[in-house]
Coordinates of C-alpha atoms and ligand atoms in Angstrom, one line a residue:
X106 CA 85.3 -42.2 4.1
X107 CA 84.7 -38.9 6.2
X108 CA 80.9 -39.1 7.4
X109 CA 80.8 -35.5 7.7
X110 CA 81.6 -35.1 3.7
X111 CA 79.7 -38.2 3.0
X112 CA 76.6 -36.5 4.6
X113 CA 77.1 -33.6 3.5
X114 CA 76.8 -34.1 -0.3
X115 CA 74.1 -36.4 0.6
X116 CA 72.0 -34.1 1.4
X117 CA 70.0 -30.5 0.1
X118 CA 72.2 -28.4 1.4
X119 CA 75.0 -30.1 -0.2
X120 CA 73.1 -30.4 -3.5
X121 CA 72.4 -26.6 -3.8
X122 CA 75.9 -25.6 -2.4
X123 CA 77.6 -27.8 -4.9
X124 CA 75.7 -26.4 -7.9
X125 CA 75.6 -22.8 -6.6
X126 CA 79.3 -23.0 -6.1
X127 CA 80.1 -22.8 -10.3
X128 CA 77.1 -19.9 -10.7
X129 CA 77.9 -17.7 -7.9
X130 CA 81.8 -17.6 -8.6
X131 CA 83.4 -16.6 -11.4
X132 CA 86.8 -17.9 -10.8
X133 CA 84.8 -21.3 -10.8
X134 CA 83.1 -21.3 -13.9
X135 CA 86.5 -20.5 -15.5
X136 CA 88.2 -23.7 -13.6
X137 CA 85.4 -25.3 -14.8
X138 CA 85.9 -24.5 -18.2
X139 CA 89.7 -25.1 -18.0
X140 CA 88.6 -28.3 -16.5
X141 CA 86.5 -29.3 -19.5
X142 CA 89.2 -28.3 -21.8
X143 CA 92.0 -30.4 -20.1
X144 CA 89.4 -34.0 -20.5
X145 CA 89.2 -32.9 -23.7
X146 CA 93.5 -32.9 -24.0
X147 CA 93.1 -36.2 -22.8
X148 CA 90.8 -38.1 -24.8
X149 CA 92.2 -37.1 -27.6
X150 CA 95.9 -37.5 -26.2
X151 CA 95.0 -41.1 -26.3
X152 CA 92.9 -40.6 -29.5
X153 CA 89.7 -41.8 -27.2
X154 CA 87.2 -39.9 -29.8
X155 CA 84.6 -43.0 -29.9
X156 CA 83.7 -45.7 -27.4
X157 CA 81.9 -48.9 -28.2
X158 CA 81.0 -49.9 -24.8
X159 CA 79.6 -48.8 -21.7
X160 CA 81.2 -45.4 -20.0
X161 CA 81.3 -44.7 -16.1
X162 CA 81.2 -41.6 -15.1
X163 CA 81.6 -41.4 -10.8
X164 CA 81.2 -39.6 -9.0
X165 CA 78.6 -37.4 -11.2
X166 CA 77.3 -35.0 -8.7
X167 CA 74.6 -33.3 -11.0
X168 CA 76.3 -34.3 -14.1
X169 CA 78.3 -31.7 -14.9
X170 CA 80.9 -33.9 -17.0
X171 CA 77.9 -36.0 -18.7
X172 CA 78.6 -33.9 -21.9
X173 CA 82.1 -35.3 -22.3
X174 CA 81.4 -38.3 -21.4
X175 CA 78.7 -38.4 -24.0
X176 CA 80.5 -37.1 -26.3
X177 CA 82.5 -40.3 -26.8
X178 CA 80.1 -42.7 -25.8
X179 CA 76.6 -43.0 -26.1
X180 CA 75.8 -45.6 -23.3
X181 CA 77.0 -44.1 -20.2
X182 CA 76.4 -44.9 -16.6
X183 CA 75.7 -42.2 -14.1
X184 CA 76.5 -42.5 -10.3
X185 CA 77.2 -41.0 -6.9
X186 CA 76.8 -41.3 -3.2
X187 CA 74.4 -38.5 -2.8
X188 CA 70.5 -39.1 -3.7
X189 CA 70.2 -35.6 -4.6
X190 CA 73.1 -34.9 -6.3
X191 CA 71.8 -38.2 -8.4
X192 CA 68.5 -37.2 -9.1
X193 CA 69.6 -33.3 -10.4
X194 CA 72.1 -35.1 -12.8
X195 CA 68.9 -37.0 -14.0
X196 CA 66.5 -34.0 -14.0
X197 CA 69.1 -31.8 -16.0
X198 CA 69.7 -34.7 -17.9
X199 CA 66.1 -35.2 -19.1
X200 CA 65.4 -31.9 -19.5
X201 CA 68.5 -30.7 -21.6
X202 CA 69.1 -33.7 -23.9
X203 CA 65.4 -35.2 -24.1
X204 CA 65.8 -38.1 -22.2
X205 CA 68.5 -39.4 -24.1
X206 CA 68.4 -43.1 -24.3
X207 CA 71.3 -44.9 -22.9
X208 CA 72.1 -43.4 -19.8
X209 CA 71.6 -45.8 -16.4
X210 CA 71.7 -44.1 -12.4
X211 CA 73.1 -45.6 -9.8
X212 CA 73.5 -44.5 -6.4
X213 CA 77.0 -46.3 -4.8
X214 CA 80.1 -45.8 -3.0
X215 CA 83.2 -46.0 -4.6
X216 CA 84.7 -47.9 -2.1
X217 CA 82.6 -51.2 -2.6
X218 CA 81.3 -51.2 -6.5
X219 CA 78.5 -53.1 -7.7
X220 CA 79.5 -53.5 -11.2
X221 CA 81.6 -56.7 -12.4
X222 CA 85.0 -56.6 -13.4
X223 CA 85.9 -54.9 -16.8
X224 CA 82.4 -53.2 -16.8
X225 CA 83.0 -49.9 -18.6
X226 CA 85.3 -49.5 -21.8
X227 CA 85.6 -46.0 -20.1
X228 CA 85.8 -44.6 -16.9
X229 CA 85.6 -40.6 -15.8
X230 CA 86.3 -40.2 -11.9
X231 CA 86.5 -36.4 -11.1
X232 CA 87.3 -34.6 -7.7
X233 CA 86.5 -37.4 -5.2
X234 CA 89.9 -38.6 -4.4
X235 CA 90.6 -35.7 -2.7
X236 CA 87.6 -35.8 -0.3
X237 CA 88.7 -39.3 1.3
X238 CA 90.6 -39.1 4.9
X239 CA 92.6 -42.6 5.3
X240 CA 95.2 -42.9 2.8
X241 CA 94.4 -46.8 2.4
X242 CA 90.9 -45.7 1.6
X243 CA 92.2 -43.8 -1.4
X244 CA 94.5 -46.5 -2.2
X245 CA 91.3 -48.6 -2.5
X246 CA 89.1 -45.7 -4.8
X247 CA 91.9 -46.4 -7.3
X248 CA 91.5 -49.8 -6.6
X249 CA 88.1 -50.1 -7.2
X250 CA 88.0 -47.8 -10.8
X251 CA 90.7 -49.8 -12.2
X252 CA 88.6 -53.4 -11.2
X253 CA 86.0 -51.9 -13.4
X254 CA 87.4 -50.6 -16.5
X255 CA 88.5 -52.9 -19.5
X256 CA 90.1 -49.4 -21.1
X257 CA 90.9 -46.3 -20.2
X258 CA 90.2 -44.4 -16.6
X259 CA 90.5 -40.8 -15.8
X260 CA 90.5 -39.5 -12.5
X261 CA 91.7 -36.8 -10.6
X262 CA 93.6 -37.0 -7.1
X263 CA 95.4 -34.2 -4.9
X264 CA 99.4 -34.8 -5.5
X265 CA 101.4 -34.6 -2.4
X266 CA 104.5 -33.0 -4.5
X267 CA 102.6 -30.3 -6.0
X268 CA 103.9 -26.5 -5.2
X269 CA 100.1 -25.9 -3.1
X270 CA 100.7 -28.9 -1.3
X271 CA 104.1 -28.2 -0.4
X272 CA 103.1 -24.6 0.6
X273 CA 99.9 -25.9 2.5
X274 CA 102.7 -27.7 4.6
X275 CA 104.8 -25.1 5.0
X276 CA 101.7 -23.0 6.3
X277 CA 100.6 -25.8 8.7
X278 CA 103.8 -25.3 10.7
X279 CA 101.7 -22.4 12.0
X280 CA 98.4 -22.6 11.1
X281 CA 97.5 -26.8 12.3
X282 CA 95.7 -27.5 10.2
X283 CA 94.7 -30.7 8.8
X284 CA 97.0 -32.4 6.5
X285 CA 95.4 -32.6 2.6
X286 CA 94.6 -36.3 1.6
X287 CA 97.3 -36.4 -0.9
X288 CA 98.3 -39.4 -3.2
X289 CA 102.0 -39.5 -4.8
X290 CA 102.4 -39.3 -8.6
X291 CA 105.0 -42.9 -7.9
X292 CA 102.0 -44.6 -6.0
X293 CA 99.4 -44.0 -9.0
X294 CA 102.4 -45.5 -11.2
X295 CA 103.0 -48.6 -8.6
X296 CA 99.0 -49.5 -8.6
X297 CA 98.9 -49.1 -12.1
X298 CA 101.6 -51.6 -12.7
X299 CA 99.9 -53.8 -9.6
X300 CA 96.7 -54.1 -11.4
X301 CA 97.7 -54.1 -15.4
X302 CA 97.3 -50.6 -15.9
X303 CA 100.0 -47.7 -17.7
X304 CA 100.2 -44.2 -17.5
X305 CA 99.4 -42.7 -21.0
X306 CA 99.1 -38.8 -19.8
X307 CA 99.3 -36.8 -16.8
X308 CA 97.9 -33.1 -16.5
X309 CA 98.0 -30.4 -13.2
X310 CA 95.2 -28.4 -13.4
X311 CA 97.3 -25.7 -12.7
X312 CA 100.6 -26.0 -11.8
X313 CA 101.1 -23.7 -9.3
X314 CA 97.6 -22.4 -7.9
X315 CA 96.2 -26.5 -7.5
X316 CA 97.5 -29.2 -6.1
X317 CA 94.8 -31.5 -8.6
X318 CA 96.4 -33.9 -11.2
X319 CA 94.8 -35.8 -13.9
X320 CA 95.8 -39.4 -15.0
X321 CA 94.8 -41.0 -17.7
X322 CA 95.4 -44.9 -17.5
X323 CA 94.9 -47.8 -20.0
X324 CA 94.5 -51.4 -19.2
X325 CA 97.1 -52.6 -21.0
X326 CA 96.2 -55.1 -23.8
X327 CA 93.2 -53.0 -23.6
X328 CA 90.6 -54.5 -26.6
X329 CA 90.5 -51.4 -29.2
X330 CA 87.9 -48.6 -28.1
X331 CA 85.6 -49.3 -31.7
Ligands
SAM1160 C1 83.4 -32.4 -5.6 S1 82.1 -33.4 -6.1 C2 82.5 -33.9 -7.8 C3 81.4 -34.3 -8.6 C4 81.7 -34.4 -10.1 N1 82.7 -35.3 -10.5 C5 82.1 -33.0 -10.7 O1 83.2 -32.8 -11.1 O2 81.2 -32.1 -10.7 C6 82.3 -34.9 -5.2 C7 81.2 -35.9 -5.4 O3 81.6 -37.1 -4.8 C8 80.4 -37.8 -4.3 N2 80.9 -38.8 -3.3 C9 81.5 -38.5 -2.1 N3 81.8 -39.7 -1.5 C10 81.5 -40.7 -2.4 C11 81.6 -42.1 -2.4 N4 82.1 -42.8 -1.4 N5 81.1 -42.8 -3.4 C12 80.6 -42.2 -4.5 N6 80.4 -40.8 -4.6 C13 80.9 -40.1 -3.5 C14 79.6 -36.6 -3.7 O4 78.3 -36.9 -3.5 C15 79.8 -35.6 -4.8 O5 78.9 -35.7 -5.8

């Protein structure tokens, strides 16, 4: 993992420039919405409306996906790197929806989970795989998600194909600057197939002004959801 990230979010500053980031501009509170709308595609591409289990939902940084989440399931676990990022998913938590029984914290990395195998029916993982520099590191967050679920996973990863990647490269002919940490669509597909997984949907978050794409995977043989 990058330190300098990792630190970063683990820290004040990173809490309040995080959650400042979708108040101060607009253009991210409307991603944000679009974001919300396209999880909502999903489950219901997969006709995920009701989860008898235990959801994950990692990173969570202060819980700004905890709605979905709880939307379909009502025991859901809540984690992340940071400590403070943690605890404001908690506080908002607590005070928004009253403490709401059924919710669990736990600070981890990704890389290394403490959960045992199958743990969550469902499993949310939004805007991390993008933040992690070695390629077999990211291998290993996809890893690591799939180890855990018994059903269905979403996550989010930067695709290397996409029109603002390709462009970003183009650019960096002139400009040197890092590469992104990309994934390929065919790699998601190959690990999936590695580790009893399928591809049931796949959605850019925009398709020419992001280089984000959503999977949705099911364990195959998957017990049904209810
Ligand atoms: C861009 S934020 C996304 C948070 C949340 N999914 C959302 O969409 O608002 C990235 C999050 O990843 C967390 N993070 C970074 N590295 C991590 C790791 N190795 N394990 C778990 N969480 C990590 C950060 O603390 C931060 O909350």
């Amino acid at each position: 993992m990058d330190k300098k990230i990792l630190s970063h979010y683990n820290s004040a500053k990173g809490l309040a420039d995080y959650t400042n980031k979708f108040k101060r501009h607009w253009t991210e509170r409307l991603n944000n919405r679009h974001e919300q709308q396209l999880i909502r595609r999903l489950l219901r591409s997969a006709l995920i409306t009701s989860v008898d289990g235990v959801a994950l939902d990692l990173p969570c940084g202060y819980g700004r996906r905890y709605p979905i989440v709880r939307e379909v399931c009502q025991h859901v676990v809540e984690s992340d790197w940071s400590f403070p990022l943690l605890s404001a998913a908690k506080a908002c938590q607590q005070s928004k929806h009253q403490t709401r029984t059924g919710t669990g914290y736990v600070r981890t990395t990704v890389m290394s989970l403490p959960f045992i195998d199958g743990a969550f029916k469902f499993v949310l993982s939004v805007r991390l795989c993008h933040h992690i520099r070695e390629h077999q590191e990211r291998i290993q967050y996809f890893k690591e998600l799939m180890r855990v679920s018994s059903g269905f996973l979403i996550a989010t990863y930067f695709d290397s194909r996409s029109f603002k990647n390709r462009w970003y490269e183009y650019r960096r002919r002139f400009n040197r600057k890092r590469p992104k940490w990309t994934l390929d669509y065919q790699e998601i597909e190959e690990l999936s197939r590695v580790n009893g997984f399928e591809i049931v949907a796949s959605l850019w978050l925009s398709r020419f002004f992001s280089g984000h794409r959503y999977v949705l995977l099911r364990k195959r043989n998957a017990r049904p959801l209810v």
